[in-house]
PDB file of C-alpha atoms in Angstrom:
ATOM      1  CA  MET A   1     -27.858 -14.323 -18.607  1.00 50.00           C
ATOM      2  CA  ALA A   2     -27.984 -10.984 -16.718  1.00 51.00           C
ATOM      3  CA  ILE A   3     -27.199 -12.205 -13.359  1.00 53.00           C
ATOM      4  CA  GLU A   4     -24.569 -14.658 -14.321  1.00 80.00           C
ATOM      5  CA  ILE A   5     -22.264 -11.618 -14.801  1.00 83.00           C
ATOM      6  CA  VAL A   6     -22.768 -11.395 -10.930  1.00 86.00           C
ATOM      7  CA  GLN A   7     -21.262 -14.720 -10.087  1.00 88.00           C
ATOM      8  CA  CYS A   8     -18.542 -14.271 -12.655  1.00 90.00           C
ATOM      9  CA  GLY A   9     -17.360 -10.933 -11.254  1.00 90.00           C
ATOM     10  CA  ALA A  10     -17.660 -12.342  -7.639  1.00 91.00           C
ATOM     11  CA  LEU A  11     -15.049 -14.887  -8.754  1.00 93.00           C
ATOM     12  CA  ILE A  12     -12.891 -12.648 -10.503  1.00 94.00           C
ATOM     13  CA  THR A  13     -13.243 -10.259  -7.421  1.00 94.00           C
ATOM     14  CA  ALA A  14     -12.288 -13.312  -4.988  1.00 95.00           C
ATOM     15  CA  ALA A  15      -8.878 -14.017  -7.050  1.00 95.00           C
ATOM     16  CA  LEU A  16      -8.026 -10.200  -7.313  1.00 95.00           C
ATOM     17  CA  LEU A  17      -8.437 -10.012  -3.451  1.00 95.00           C
ATOM     18  CA  MET A  18      -6.256 -13.289  -3.049  1.00 96.00           C
ATOM     19  CA  ILE A  19      -3.619 -11.832  -5.347  1.00 96.00           C
ATOM     20  CA  ILE A  20      -3.841  -8.594  -3.757  1.00 95.00           C
ATOM     21  CA  GLY A  21      -3.222 -10.334  -0.304  1.00 95.00           C
ATOM     22  CA  LEU A  22      -0.136 -12.372  -1.709  1.00 95.00           C
ATOM     23  CA  VAL A  23       1.654  -9.361  -3.097  1.00 95.00           C
ATOM     24  CA  ALA A  24       1.025  -7.657   0.159  1.00 93.00           C
ATOM     25  CA  LEU A  25       2.503 -10.523   1.995  1.00 93.00           C
ATOM     26  CA  VAL A  26       5.643 -11.033  -0.140  1.00 93.00           C
ATOM     27  CA  TYR A  27       6.318  -7.554  -1.105  1.00 93.00           C
ATOM     28  CA  LEU A  28       5.330  -4.920   1.518  1.00 92.00           C
ATOM     29  CA  ASP A  29       7.971  -4.329   4.076  1.00 91.00           C
ATOM     30  CA  ASN A  30       5.684  -3.115   7.192  1.00 91.00           C
ATOM     31  CA  VAL A  31       4.505  -6.281   9.357  1.00 93.00           C
ATOM     32  CA  LEU A  32       1.330  -4.634  10.080  1.00 93.00           C
ATOM     33  CA  LYS A  33       0.613  -4.578   6.335  1.00 94.00           C
ATOM     34  CA  LYS A  34       1.399  -8.145   6.073  1.00 94.00           C
ATOM     35  CA  ILE A  35      -1.005  -8.984   8.546  1.00 94.00           C
ATOM     36  CA  ILE A  36      -3.487  -6.835   6.723  1.00 94.00           C
ATOM     37  CA  GLY A  37      -2.642  -8.815   3.563  1.00 94.00           C
ATOM     38  CA  ALA A  38      -3.202 -12.156   5.192  1.00 94.00           C
ATOM     39  CA  ALA A  39      -6.765 -10.750   6.228  1.00 94.00           C
ATOM     40  CA  PHE A  40      -7.517 -10.022   2.519  1.00 94.00           C
ATOM     41  CA  ILE A  41      -6.368 -13.440   1.721  1.00 95.00           C
ATOM     42  CA  GLY A  42      -9.154 -14.841   3.876  1.00 93.00           C
ATOM     43  CA  ASP A  43     -11.754 -12.411   2.597  1.00 93.00           C
ATOM     44  CA  GLY A  44     -10.941 -13.640  -0.872  1.00 94.00           C
ATOM     45  CA  VAL A  45     -11.408 -17.253   0.060  1.00 95.00           C
ATOM     46  CA  ASN A  46     -14.728 -16.480   1.891  1.00 94.00           C
ATOM     47  CA  LEU A  47     -16.062 -14.680  -1.191  1.00 94.00           C
ATOM     48  CA  LEU A  48     -14.876 -17.837  -3.278  1.00 94.00           C
ATOM     49  CA  ILE A  49     -16.914 -20.205  -1.384  1.00 92.00           C
ATOM     50  CA  ILE A  50     -20.015 -17.922  -1.208  1.00 91.00           C
ATOM     51  CA  ALA A  51     -19.870 -17.357  -4.959  1.00 90.00           C
ATOM     52  CA  LEU A  52     -19.868 -21.147  -5.627  1.00 88.00           C
ATOM     53  CA  GLY A  53     -22.999 -21.608  -3.526  1.00 85.00           C
ATOM     54  CA  TYR A  54     -24.710 -18.956  -5.478  1.00 86.00           C
ATOM     55  CA  ARG A  55     -27.814 -19.814  -7.633  1.00 83.00           C
ATOM     56  CA  VAL A  56     -28.856 -17.719 -10.757  1.00 82.00           C
ATOM     57  CA  ASN A  57     -32.562 -16.394  -9.963  1.00 79.00           C
ATOM     58  CA  GLY A  58     -32.353 -17.953  -6.710  1.00 81.00           C
ATOM     59  CA  ILE A  59     -33.701 -16.698  -3.164  1.00 83.00           C
ATOM     60  CA  PRO A  60     -32.156 -16.834   0.165  1.00 83.00           C
ATOM     61  CA  TYR A  61     -32.422 -19.968   2.069  1.00 82.00           C
ATOM     62  CA  ILE A  62     -34.970 -19.037   4.739  1.00 82.00           C
ATOM     63  CA  PHE A  63     -38.261 -20.877   4.573  1.00 83.00           C
ATOM     64  CA  LEU A  64     -41.201 -18.677   5.246  1.00 83.00           C
ATOM     65  CA  GLN A  65     -44.650 -19.505   6.445  1.00 84.00           C
ATOM     66  CA  ASN A  66     -46.358 -19.202   2.997  1.00 82.00           C
ATOM     67  CA  MET A  67     -44.077 -20.899   0.788  1.00 82.00           C
ATOM     68  CA  ASP A  68     -44.121 -23.823  -1.359  1.00 84.00           C
ATOM     69  CA  VAL A  69     -41.772 -26.670  -0.416  1.00 84.00           C
ATOM     70  CA  ASN A  70     -40.843 -27.787  -3.924  1.00 85.00           C
ATOM     71  CA  SER A  71     -40.394 -24.338  -5.331  1.00 84.00           C
ATOM     72  CA  PHE A  72     -38.262 -23.504  -2.429  1.00 84.00           C
ATOM     73  CA  LEU A  73     -36.209 -26.362  -3.146  1.00 84.00           C
ATOM     74  CA  GLY A  74     -36.032 -25.657  -6.647  1.00 82.00           C
ATOM     75  CA  GLN A  75     -35.091 -21.825  -6.043  1.00 83.00           C
ATOM     76  CA  ALA A  76     -32.998 -21.532  -2.671  1.00 84.00           C
ATOM     77  CA  SER A  77     -29.147 -21.145  -2.694  1.00 83.00           C
ATOM     78  CA  TYR A  78     -27.203 -23.969  -1.351  1.00 84.00           C
ATOM     79  CA  PRO A  79     -26.671 -23.103   2.305  1.00 84.00           C
ATOM     80  CA  LEU A  80     -23.876 -25.457   3.451  1.00 88.00           C
ATOM     81  CA  PRO A  81     -20.856 -23.260   2.339  1.00 87.00           C
ATOM     82  CA  PHE A  82     -22.512 -20.267   3.990  1.00 87.00           C
ATOM     83  CA  ALA A  83     -22.783 -21.858   7.494  1.00 88.00           C
ATOM     84  CA  LEU A  84     -19.300 -22.879   7.049  1.00 90.00           C
ATOM     85  CA  VAL A  85     -18.002 -19.488   6.023  1.00 92.00           C
ATOM     86  CA  LEU A  86     -20.143 -18.056   8.951  1.00 92.00           C
ATOM     87  CA  THR A  87     -17.548 -19.935  11.168  1.00 92.00           C
ATOM     88  CA  SER A  88     -14.271 -18.955   8.888  1.00 93.00           C
ATOM     89  CA  ILE A  89     -15.028 -15.130   9.317  1.00 93.00           C
ATOM     90  CA  VAL A  90     -15.033 -15.309  13.141  1.00 93.00           C
ATOM     91  CA  ILE A  91     -11.979 -17.594  12.916  1.00 94.00           C
ATOM     92  CA  GLY A  92     -10.227 -15.511  10.660  1.00 93.00           C
ATOM     93  CA  ALA A  93     -10.828 -12.101  12.879  1.00 93.00           C
ATOM     94  CA  SER A  94      -9.489 -14.065  16.173  1.00 94.00           C
ATOM     95  CA  THR A  95      -6.634 -15.050  14.204  1.00 94.00           C
ATOM     96  CA  LEU A  96      -5.855 -11.550  13.201  1.00 94.00           C
ATOM     97  CA  ALA A  97      -6.056 -10.381  16.743  1.00 95.00           C
ATOM     98  CA  VAL A  98      -3.521 -12.927  17.775  1.00 95.00           C
ATOM     99  CA  MET A  99      -1.201 -11.750  14.926  1.00 94.00           C
ATOM    100  CA  LEU A 100      -1.606  -8.039  15.780  1.00 94.00           C
ATOM    101  CA  ALA A 101      -0.572  -8.903  19.466  1.00 94.00           C
ATOM    102  CA  LEU A 102       2.563 -10.800  18.215  1.00 94.00           C
ATOM    103  CA  ALA A 103       3.327  -7.730  16.188  1.00 93.00           C
ATOM    104  CA  VAL A 104       3.023  -5.509  18.849  1.00 93.00           C
ATOM    105  CA  VAL A 105       5.271  -7.893  21.253  1.00 92.00           C
ATOM    106  CA  LEU A 106       7.529  -7.623  18.232  1.00 90.00           C
ATOM    107  CA  TYR A 107       7.813  -3.804  18.263  1.00 91.00           C
ATOM    108  CA  LYS A 108       8.275  -3.665  21.990  1.00 89.00           C
ATOM    109  CA  ARG A 109      11.168  -5.862  21.726  1.00 88.00           C
ATOM    110  CA  ASN A 110      13.029  -4.624  18.686  1.00 86.00           C
ATOM    111  CA  GLY A 111      11.776  -1.005  18.357  1.00 85.00           C
ATOM    112  CA  THR A 112      10.712  -1.463  14.672  1.00 85.00           C
ATOM    113  CA  LEU A 113       8.177  -2.990  12.409  1.00 86.00           C
ATOM    114  CA  SER A 114      10.156  -3.157   9.197  1.00 88.00           C
ATOM    115  CA  ALA A 115      10.757  -6.914   8.196  1.00 88.00           C
ATOM    116  CA  THR A 116      13.946  -6.387   6.421  1.00 88.00           C
ATOM    117  CA  ALA A 117      15.407  -4.511   9.607  1.00 88.00           C
ATOM    118  CA  LEU A 118      14.273  -7.244  11.815  1.00 85.00           C
ATOM    119  CA  LEU A 119      16.015  -9.825   9.581  1.00 85.00           C
ATOM    120  CA  ASN A 120      19.148  -8.096   9.580  1.00 85.00           C
ATOM    121  CA  ASP A 121      19.065  -7.304  13.271  1.00 72.00           C
ATOM    122  CA  LYS A 122      22.361  -8.484  14.796  1.00 59.00           C
ATOM    123  CA  LYS A 123      20.730  -9.113  18.336  1.00 59.00           C
ATOM    124  CA  LEU A 124      18.036 -11.409  16.712  1.00 55.00           C
ATOM    125  CA  GLY A 125      20.639 -13.329  14.952  1.00 51.00           C
ATOM    126  CA  GLU A 126      22.600 -13.889  18.168  1.00 57.00           C
ATOM    127  CA  GLU A 127      19.872 -14.957  20.021  1.00 56.00           C
ATOM    128  CA  ASN A 128      18.794 -17.591  17.191  1.00 55.00           C
ATOM    129  CA  ASN A 129      22.554 -18.886  17.336  1.00 54.00           C
ATOM    130  CA  GLU A 130      22.476 -19.450  20.822  1.00 47.00           C
TER     131      GLU A 130
ATOM    132  CA  MET B   1     -35.051   1.223 -24.312  1.00 59.00           C
ATOM    133  CA  ILE B   2     -33.077   0.494 -21.276  1.00 67.00           C
ATOM    134  CA  ASP B   3     -34.395  -2.031 -18.650  1.00 72.00           C
ATOM    135  CA  VAL B   4     -34.097  -0.267 -15.400  1.00 75.00           C
ATOM    136  CA  ASN B   5     -34.336  -3.586 -13.361  1.00 75.00           C
ATOM    137  CA  ILE B   6     -31.438  -5.152 -15.051  1.00 74.00           C
ATOM    138  CA  LEU B   7     -29.288  -2.224 -15.034  1.00 74.00           C
ATOM    139  CA  VAL B   8     -29.704  -1.970 -11.264  1.00 74.00           C
ATOM    140  CA  GLN B   9     -29.179  -5.675 -10.720  1.00 73.00           C
ATOM    141  CA  ASN B  10     -25.968  -5.520 -12.748  1.00 79.00           C
ATOM    142  CA  ALA B  11     -24.547  -1.992 -11.752  1.00 85.00           C
ATOM    143  CA  VAL B  12     -24.693  -2.390  -7.943  1.00 86.00           C
ATOM    144  CA  PRO B  13     -22.877  -5.645  -7.719  1.00 87.00           C
ATOM    145  CA  LEU B  14     -20.181  -4.439 -10.329  1.00 90.00           C
ATOM    146  CA  ALA B  15     -19.866  -1.221  -8.371  1.00 92.00           C
ATOM    147  CA  LEU B  16     -19.483  -3.202  -5.047  1.00 92.00           C
ATOM    148  CA  TYR B  17     -16.854  -5.319  -6.872  1.00 94.00           C
ATOM    149  CA  VAL B  18     -14.918  -2.164  -7.764  1.00 94.00           C
ATOM    150  CA  PHE B  19     -15.175  -1.121  -4.009  1.00 93.00           C
ATOM    151  CA  ALA B  20     -13.785  -4.064  -2.709  1.00 93.00           C
ATOM    152  CA  ILE B  21     -10.712  -4.373  -4.808  1.00 95.00           C
ATOM    153  CA  LEU B  22      -9.844  -0.588  -5.022  1.00 95.00           C
ATOM    154  CA  GLY B  23     -10.363  -0.452  -1.364  1.00 93.00           C
ATOM    155  CA  ALA B  24      -7.971  -3.136  -0.675  1.00 94.00           C
ATOM    156  CA  ILE B  25      -5.301  -1.524  -2.833  1.00 94.00           C
ATOM    157  CA  VAL B  26      -5.698   1.949  -1.510  1.00 94.00           C
ATOM    158  CA  ALA B  27      -5.567   0.634   1.971  1.00 93.00           C
ATOM    159  CA  LEU B  28      -2.267  -1.046   1.376  1.00 93.00           C
ATOM    160  CA  MET B  29      -0.546   2.007  -0.523  1.00 92.00           C
ATOM    161  CA  GLN B  30      -1.031   4.289   2.534  1.00 90.00           C
ATOM    162  CA  LYS B  31       1.849   5.709   4.150  1.00 91.00           C
ATOM    163  CA  ASP B  32       0.307   6.613   7.431  1.00 92.00           C
ATOM    164  CA  LEU B  33      -0.722   3.384   9.198  1.00 92.00           C
ATOM    165  CA  LEU B  34      -3.683   4.991  10.999  1.00 92.00           C
ATOM    166  CA  LYS B  35      -5.322   5.907   7.516  1.00 93.00           C
ATOM    167  CA  MET B  36      -4.436   2.237   6.544  1.00 93.00           C
ATOM    168  CA  ALA B  37      -6.664   0.934   9.546  1.00 93.00           C
ATOM    169  CA  VAL B  38      -9.440   3.100   8.651  1.00 93.00           C
ATOM    170  CA  LEU B  39      -9.574   2.351   5.039  1.00 93.00           C
ATOM    171  CA  THR B  40      -9.618  -1.441   5.543  1.00 93.00           C
ATOM    172  CA  SER B  41     -13.209  -1.004   6.513  1.00 93.00           C
ATOM    173  CA  VAL B  42     -14.035  -0.009   3.131  1.00 93.00           C
ATOM    174  CA  SER B  43     -13.036  -3.409   1.603  1.00 93.00           C
ATOM    175  CA  GLY B  44     -14.769  -4.995   4.392  1.00 93.00           C
ATOM    176  CA  PHE B  45     -18.101  -3.488   3.943  1.00 94.00           C
ATOM    177  CA  ALA B  46     -17.822  -3.821   0.447  1.00 94.00           C
ATOM    178  CA  VAL B  47     -17.401  -7.650   0.788  1.00 94.00           C
ATOM    179  CA  ALA B  48     -20.457  -7.817   3.394  1.00 94.00           C
ATOM    180  CA  ALA B  49     -22.636  -6.087   0.581  1.00 93.00           C
ATOM    181  CA  ILE B  50     -21.242  -8.651  -1.869  1.00 93.00           C
ATOM    182  CA  PHE B  51     -22.525 -11.402   0.281  1.00 92.00           C
ATOM    183  CA  GLN B  52     -25.813  -9.702   0.465  1.00 91.00           C
ATOM    184  CA  VAL B  53     -26.000  -9.714  -3.101  1.00 89.00           C
ATOM    185  CA  LEU B  54     -24.903 -13.188  -3.229  1.00 88.00           C
ATOM    186  CA  LEU B  55     -28.147 -14.591  -1.413  1.00 87.00           C
ATOM    187  CA  ALA B  56     -26.380 -15.018   2.175  1.00 87.00           C
ATOM    188  CA  PRO B  57     -27.721 -12.529   4.619  1.00 89.00           C
ATOM    189  CA  ASP B  58     -26.638 -14.066   7.772  1.00 90.00           C
ATOM    190  CA  VAL B  59     -23.043 -14.132   6.500  1.00 91.00           C
ATOM    191  CA  ALA B  60     -23.433 -10.590   5.336  1.00 93.00           C
ATOM    192  CA  LEU B  61     -24.418  -9.590   8.920  1.00 93.00           C
ATOM    193  CA  THR B  62     -21.622 -11.204  10.312  1.00 92.00           C
ATOM    194  CA  GLN B  63     -18.896  -9.977   7.950  1.00 93.00           C
ATOM    195  CA  ALA B  64     -20.404  -6.505   8.252  1.00 93.00           C
ATOM    196  CA  VAL B  65     -19.674  -6.400  12.166  1.00 93.00           C
ATOM    197  CA  VAL B  66     -16.324  -8.347  11.911  1.00 93.00           C
ATOM    198  CA  GLY B  67     -14.904  -6.560   8.675  1.00 90.00           C
ATOM    199  CA  ALA B  68     -16.092  -3.182   8.972  1.00 90.00           C
ATOM    200  CA  ALA B  69     -15.908  -2.751  12.813  1.00 91.00           C
ATOM    201  CA  ILE B  70     -13.711  -5.142  14.648  1.00 93.00           C
ATOM    202  CA  ILE B  71     -10.820  -5.527  12.429  1.00 94.00           C
ATOM    203  CA  PRO B  72     -10.277  -1.797  11.745  1.00 94.00           C
ATOM    204  CA  THR B  73     -10.526  -1.188  15.560  1.00 94.00           C
ATOM    205  CA  LEU B  74      -8.031  -3.890  16.267  1.00 94.00           C
ATOM    206  CA  VAL B  75      -5.394  -2.561  13.360  1.00 94.00           C
ATOM    207  CA  GLY B  76      -6.020   0.980  15.006  1.00 94.00           C
ATOM    208  CA  LEU B  77      -5.483  -0.060  18.434  1.00 93.00           C
ATOM    209  CA  SER B  78      -2.146  -2.037  17.393  1.00 93.00           C
ATOM    210  CA  VAL B  79      -1.115   0.840  15.284  1.00 93.00           C
ATOM    211  CA  LEU B  80      -1.348   3.473  18.307  1.00 92.00           C
ATOM    212  CA  LYS B  81       0.450   0.935  20.638  1.00 89.00           C
ATOM    213  CA  THR B  82       3.460   0.740  18.069  1.00 90.00           C
ATOM    214  CA  ARG B  83       3.699   4.325  17.521  1.00 86.00           C
ATOM    215  CA  GLU B  84       5.143   4.928  21.140  1.00 78.00           C
ATOM    216  CA  PRO B  85       8.615   4.449  21.629  1.00 78.00           C
ATOM    217  CA  PRO B  86       9.386   0.920  23.071  1.00 70.00           C
ATOM    218  CA  VAL B  87      10.414   0.532  26.611  1.00 66.00           C
ATOM    219  CA  THR B  88      12.579  -2.394  26.443  1.00 58.00           C
ATOM    220  CA  GLU B  89      13.424  -2.587  30.178  1.00 55.00           C
ATOM    221  CA  ASP B  90      10.204  -3.604  31.405  1.00 52.00           C
ATOM    222  CA  VAL B  91       9.454  -6.228  28.649  1.00 51.00           C
ATOM    223  CA  GLU B  92      12.842  -8.030  29.255  1.00 53.00           C
ATOM    224  CA  GLY B  93      11.973  -7.819  32.978  1.00 50.00           C
ATOM    225  CA  ASP B  94       8.835  -9.333  32.469  1.00 51.00           C
ATOM    226  CA  SER B  95       9.792 -12.171  30.214  1.00 48.00           C
TER     227      SER B  95
END
């Protein structure tokens, strides 16, 4: 019972990280802060999947020499979501790098990073109409 | 009589959860963007330690490198790039 608190807290933390990221994406004005919010959403999703693979009173899924096979299978945590999350972290980092590069190009073209200023820019609207 | 093991097993993960959430909120509330870039690593490192607590040591290693070192570096570099006044002629000439 004592360690189930760990799993519930991890799920709540994942939900709160996703909510923080969504609020940042919708309500914050700076484009860089929106990108950081997207990174926090990715962190929350990774944490959710990891918390689902957790086993109470378990051991890590590493098979050492002097372990019994049956007790290892009974105690080890579920390794498949961890392998998928390992890929997801790296993909999230590279996606963030691409978003930041696009933000730098946006700043060099328009001279501002504010989302409302970018949306109200007359030059940008004329280019879209053409 | 307080059992020290149960206290440690519960207190350390709860402190890490608080660090992850408060680090994210404080990083997004900064007005200085460079401070935001540095404070992003607090949440990333707390999430890495949570992965270690949740029995995933290899994911924790990757998250510690990516979330606590690489992402703040990239954000800081882009903040420094966007602080300079833009040179519009060069960009339009290139494209």
